CSV table of N, CA and C in Angstrom, one decimal:
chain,number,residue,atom,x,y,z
A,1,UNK,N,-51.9,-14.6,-13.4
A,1,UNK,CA,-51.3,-15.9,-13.3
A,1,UNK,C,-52.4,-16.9,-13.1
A,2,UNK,N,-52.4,-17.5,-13.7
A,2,UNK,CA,-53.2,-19.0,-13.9
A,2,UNK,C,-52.4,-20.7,-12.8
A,3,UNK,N,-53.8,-21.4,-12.8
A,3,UNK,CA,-52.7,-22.4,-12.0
A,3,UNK,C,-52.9,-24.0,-13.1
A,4,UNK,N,-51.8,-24.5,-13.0
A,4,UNK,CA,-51.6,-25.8,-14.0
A,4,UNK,C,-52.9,-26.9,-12.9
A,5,UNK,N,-53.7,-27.3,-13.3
A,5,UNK,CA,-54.8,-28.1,-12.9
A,5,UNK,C,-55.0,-29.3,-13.7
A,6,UNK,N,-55.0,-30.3,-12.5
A,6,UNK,CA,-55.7,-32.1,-13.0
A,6,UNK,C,-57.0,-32.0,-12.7
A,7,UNK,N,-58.0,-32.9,-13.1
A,7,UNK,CA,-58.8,-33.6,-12.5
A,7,UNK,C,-59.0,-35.0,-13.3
A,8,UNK,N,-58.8,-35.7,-11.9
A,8,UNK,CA,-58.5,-36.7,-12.0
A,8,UNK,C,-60.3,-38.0,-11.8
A,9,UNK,N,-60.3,-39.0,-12.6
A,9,UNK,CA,-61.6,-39.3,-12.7
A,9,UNK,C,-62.5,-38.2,-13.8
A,10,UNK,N,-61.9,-37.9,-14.8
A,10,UNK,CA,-62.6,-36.6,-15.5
A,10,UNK,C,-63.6,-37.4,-16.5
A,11,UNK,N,-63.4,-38.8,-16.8
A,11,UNK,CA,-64.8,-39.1,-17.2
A,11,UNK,C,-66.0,-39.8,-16.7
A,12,UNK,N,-65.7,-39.4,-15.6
A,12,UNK,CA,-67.4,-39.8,-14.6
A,12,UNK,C,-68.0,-38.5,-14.5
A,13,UNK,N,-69.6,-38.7,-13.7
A,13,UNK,CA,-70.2,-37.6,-13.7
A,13,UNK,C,-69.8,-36.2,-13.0
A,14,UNK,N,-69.0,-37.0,-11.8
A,14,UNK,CA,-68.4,-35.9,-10.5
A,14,UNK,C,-67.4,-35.1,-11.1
A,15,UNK,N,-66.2,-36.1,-12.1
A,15,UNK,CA,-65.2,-35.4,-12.5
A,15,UNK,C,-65.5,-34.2,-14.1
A,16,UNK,N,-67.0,-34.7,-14.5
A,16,UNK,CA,-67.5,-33.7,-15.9
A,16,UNK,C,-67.7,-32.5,-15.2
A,17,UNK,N,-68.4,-32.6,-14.3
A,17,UNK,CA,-69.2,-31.4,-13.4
A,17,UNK,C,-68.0,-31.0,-12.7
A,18,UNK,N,-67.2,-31.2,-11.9
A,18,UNK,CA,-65.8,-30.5,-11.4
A,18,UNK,C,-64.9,-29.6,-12.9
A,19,UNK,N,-65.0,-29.6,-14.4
A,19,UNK,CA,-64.6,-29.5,-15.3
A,19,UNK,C,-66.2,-28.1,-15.4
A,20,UNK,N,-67.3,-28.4,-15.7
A,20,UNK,CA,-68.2,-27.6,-16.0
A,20,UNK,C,-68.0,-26.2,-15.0
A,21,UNK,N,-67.8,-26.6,-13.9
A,21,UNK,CA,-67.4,-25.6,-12.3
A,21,UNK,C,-65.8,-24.8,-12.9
A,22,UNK,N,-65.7,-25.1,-13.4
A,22,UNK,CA,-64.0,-24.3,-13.3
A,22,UNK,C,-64.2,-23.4,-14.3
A,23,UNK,N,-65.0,-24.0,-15.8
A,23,UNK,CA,-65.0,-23.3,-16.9
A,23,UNK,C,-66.0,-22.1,-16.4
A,24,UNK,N,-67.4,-22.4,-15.9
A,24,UNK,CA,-68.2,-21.6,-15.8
A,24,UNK,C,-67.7,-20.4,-14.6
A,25,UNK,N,-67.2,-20.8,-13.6
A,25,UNK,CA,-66.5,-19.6,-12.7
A,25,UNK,C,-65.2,-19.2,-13.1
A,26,UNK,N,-64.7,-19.5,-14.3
A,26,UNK,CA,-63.4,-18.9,-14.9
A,26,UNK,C,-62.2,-19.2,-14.4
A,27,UNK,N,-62.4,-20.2,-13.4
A,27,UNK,CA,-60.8,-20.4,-12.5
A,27,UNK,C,-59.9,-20.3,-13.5
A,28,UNK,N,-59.0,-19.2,-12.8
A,28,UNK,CA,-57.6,-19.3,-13.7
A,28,UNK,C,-56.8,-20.1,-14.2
A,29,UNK,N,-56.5,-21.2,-15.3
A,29,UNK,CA,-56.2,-21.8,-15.5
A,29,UNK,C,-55.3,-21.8,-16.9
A,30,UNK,N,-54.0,-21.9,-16.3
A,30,UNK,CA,-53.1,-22.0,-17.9
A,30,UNK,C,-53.1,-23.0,-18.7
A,31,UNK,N,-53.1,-24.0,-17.6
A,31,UNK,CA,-53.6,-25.6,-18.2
A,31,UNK,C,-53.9,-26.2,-17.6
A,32,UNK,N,-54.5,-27.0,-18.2
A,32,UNK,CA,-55.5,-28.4,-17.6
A,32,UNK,C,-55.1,-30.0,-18.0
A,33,UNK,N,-55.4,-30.8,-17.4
A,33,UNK,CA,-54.9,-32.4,-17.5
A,33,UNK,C,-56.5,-33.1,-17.0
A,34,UNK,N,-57.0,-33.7,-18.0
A,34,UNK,CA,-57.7,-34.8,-17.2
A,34,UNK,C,-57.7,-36.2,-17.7
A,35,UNK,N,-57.5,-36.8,-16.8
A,35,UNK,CA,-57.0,-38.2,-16.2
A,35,UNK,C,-58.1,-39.1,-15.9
A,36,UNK,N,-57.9,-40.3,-16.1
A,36,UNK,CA,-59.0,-41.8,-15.8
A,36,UNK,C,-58.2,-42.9,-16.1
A,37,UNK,N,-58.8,-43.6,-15.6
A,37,UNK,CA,-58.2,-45.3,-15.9
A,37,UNK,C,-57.3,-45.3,-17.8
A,38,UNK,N,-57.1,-46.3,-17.8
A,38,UNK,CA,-56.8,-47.0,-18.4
A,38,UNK,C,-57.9,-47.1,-19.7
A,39,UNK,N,-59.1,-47.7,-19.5
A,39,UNK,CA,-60.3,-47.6,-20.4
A,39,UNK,C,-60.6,-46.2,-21.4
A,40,UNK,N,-60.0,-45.2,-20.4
A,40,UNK,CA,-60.5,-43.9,-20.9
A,40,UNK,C,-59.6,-43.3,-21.5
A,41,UNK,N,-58.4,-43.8,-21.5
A,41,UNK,CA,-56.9,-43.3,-22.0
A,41,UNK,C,-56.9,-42.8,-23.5
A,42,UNK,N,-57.1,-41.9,-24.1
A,42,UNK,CA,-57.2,-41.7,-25.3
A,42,UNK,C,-58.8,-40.6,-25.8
A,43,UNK,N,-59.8,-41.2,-25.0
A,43,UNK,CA,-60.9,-40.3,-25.5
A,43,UNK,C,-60.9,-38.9,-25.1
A,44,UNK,N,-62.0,-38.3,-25.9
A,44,UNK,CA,-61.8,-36.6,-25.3
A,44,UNK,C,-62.7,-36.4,-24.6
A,45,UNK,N,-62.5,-34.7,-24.3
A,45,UNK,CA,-63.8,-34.1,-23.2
A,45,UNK,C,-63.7,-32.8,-23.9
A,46,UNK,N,-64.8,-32.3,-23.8
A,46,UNK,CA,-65.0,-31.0,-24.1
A,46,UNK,C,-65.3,-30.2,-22.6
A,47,UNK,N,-64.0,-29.1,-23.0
A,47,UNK,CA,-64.1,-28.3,-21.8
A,47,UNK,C,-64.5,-26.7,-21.7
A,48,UNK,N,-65.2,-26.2,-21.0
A,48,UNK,CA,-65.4,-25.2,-21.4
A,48,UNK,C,-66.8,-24.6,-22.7
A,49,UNK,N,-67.0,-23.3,-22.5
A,49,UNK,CA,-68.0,-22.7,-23.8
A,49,UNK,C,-67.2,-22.9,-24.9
A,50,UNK,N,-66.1,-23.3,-25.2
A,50,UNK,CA,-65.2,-22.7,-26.7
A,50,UNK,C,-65.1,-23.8,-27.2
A,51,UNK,N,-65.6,-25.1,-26.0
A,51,UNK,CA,-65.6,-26.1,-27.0
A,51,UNK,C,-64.3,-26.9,-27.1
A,52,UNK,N,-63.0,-26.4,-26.1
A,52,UNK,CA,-62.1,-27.1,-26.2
A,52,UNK,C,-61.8,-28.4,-26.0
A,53,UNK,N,-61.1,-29.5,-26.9
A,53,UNK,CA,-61.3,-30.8,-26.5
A,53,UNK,C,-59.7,-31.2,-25.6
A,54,UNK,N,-60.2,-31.6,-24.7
A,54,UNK,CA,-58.8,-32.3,-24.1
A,54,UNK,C,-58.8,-33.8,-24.0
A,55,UNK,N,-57.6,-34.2,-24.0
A,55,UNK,CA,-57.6,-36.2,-24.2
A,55,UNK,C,-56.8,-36.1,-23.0
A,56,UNK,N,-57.9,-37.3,-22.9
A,56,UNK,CA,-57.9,-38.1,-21.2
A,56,UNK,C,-56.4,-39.0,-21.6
A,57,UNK,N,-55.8,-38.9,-19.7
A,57,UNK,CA,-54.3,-39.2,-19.8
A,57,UNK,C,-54.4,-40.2,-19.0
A,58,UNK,N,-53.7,-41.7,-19.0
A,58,UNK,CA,-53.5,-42.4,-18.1
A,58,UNK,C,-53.3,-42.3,-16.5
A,59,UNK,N,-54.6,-41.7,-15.4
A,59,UNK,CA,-54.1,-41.7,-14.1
A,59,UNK,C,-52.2,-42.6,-13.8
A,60,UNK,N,-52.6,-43.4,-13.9
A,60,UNK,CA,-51.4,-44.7,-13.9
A,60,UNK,C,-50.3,-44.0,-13.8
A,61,UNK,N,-49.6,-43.8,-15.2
A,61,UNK,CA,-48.5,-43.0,-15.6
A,61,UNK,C,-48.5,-42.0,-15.4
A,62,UNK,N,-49.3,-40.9,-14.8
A,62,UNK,CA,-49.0,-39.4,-15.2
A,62,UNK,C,-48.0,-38.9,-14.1
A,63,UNK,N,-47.3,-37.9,-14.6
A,63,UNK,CA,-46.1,-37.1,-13.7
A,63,UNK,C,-47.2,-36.1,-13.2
A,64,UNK,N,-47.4,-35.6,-12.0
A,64,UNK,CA,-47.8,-34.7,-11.0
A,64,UNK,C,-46.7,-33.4,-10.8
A,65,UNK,N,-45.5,-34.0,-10.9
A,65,UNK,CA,-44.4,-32.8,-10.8
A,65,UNK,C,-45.2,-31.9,-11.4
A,66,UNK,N,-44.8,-30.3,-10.9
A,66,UNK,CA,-45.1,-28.8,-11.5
A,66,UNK,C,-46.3,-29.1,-11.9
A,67,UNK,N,-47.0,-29.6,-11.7
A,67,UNK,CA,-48.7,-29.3,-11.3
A,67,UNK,C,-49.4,-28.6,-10.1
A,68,UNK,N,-50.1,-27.7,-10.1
A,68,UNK,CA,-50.6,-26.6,-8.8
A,68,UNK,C,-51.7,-27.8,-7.8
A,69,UNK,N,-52.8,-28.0,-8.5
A,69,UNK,CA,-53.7,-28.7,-7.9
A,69,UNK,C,-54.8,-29.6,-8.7
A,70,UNK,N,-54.5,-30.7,-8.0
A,70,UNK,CA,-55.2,-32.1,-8.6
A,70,UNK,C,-56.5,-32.6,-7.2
A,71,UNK,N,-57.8,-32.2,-8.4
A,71,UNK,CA,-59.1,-32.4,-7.7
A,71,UNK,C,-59.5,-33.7,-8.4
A,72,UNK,N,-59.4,-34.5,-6.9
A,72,UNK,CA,-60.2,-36.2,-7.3
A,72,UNK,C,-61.6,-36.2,-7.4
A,73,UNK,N,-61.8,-37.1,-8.2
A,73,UNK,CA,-63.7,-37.5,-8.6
A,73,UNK,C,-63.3,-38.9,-8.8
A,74,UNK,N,-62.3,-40.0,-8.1
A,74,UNK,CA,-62.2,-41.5,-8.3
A,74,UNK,C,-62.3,-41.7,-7.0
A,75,UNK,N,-62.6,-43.1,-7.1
A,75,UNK,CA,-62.8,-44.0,-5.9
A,75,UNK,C,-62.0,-43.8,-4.8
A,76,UNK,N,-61.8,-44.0,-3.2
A,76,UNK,CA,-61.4,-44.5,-2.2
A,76,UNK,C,-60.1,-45.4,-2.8
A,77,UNK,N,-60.2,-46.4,-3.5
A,77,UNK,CA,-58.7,-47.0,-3.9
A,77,UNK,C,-58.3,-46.5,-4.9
A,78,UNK,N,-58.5,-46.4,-5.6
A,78,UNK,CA,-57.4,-45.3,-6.4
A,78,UNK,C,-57.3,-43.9,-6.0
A,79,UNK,N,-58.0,-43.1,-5.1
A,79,UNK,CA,-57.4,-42.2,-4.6
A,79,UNK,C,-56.5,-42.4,-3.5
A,80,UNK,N,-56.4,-43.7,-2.8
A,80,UNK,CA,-55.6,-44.3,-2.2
A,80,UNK,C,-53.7,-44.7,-2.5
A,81,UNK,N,-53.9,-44.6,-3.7
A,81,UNK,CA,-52.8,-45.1,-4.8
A,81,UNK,C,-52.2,-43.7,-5.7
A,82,UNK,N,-53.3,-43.0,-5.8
A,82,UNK,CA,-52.3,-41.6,-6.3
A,82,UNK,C,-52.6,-40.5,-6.0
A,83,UNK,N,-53.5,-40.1,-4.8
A,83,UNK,CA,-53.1,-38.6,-4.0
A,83,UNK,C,-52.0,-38.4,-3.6
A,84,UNK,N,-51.2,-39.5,-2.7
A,84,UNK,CA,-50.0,-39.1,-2.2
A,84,UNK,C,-48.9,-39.2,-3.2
A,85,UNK,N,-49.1,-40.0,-4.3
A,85,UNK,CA,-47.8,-39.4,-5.6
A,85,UNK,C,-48.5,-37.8,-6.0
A,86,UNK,N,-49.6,-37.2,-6.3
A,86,UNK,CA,-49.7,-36.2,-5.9
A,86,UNK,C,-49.1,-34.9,-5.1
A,87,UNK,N,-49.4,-35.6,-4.0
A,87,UNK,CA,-49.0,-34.4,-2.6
A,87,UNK,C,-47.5,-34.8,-2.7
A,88,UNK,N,-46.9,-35.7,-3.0
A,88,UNK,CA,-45.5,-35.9,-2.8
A,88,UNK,C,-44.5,-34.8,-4.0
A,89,UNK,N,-45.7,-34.8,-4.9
A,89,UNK,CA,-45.1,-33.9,-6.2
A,89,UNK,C,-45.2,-32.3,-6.0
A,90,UNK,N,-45.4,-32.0,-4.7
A,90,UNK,CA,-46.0,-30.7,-4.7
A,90,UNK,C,-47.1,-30.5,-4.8
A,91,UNK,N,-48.2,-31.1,-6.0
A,91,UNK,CA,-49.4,-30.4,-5.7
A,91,UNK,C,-50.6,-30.7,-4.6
A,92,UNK,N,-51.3,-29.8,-4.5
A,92,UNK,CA,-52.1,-29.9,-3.7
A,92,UNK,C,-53.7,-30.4,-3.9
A,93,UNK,N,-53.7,-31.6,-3.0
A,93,UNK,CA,-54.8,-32.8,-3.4
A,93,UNK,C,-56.4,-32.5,-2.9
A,94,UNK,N,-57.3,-32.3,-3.7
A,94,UNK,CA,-58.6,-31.9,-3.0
A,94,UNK,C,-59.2,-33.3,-3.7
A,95,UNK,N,-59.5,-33.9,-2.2
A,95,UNK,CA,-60.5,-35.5,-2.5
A,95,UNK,C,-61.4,-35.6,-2.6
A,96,UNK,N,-62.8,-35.9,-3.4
A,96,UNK,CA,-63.8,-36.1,-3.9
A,96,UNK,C,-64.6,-37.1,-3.2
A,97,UNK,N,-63.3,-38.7,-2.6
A,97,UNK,CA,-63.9,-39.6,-2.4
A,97,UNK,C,-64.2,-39.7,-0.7
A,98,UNK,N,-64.5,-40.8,0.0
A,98,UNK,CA,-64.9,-40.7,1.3
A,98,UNK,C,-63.3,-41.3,1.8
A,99,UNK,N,-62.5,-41.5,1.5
A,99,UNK,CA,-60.8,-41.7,1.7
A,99,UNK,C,-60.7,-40.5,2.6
A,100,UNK,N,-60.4,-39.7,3.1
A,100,UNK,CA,-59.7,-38.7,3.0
A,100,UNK,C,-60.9,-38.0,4.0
């Protein structure tokens, strides 16, 4: 069993390297979500050795329901603004920023 995984802030350097850490230690993962502003809404990331590309999702809008665990790599104010729609959705929030 695998766990449904965000990282949120996935196109800064903290949130590439939190993405390089999962692939390279194999964390079980059925699926993945990564998230950034607005600016980044639409571009991809390559995750993993296989080369997989995933498109970055609007932080803003995204549903957190039936998500396992969402690991921040954004600021103090926007992790201010969406860990706790996070934790309110059930999943469980690991902060990155000095917030928390």
């Amino acid at each position: 069993m695998g766990y449904r995984v965000v990282v949120a802030g996935a196109t800064g350097n903290v949130g590439r390297e939190m993405l390089n850490i999962l692939a390279e230690r194999e964390f079980p993962i059925d699926e993945i979500a990564v998230l950034a502003s607005s600016r980044s809404q639409g571009s991809e990331i390559e995750f993993g050795e296989t080369g997989k590309m995933l498109k970055v999702q609007n932080i803003e809008n995204f549903d957190f329901a039936g998500w396992d665990i969402a690991l921040f790599a954004i600021g103090s104010t926007a992790t201010k603004a969406h860990a706790p729609r996070a934790a309110a959705a059930g999943c469980v929030v690991i902060d990155n920023s000095s917030l928390y």
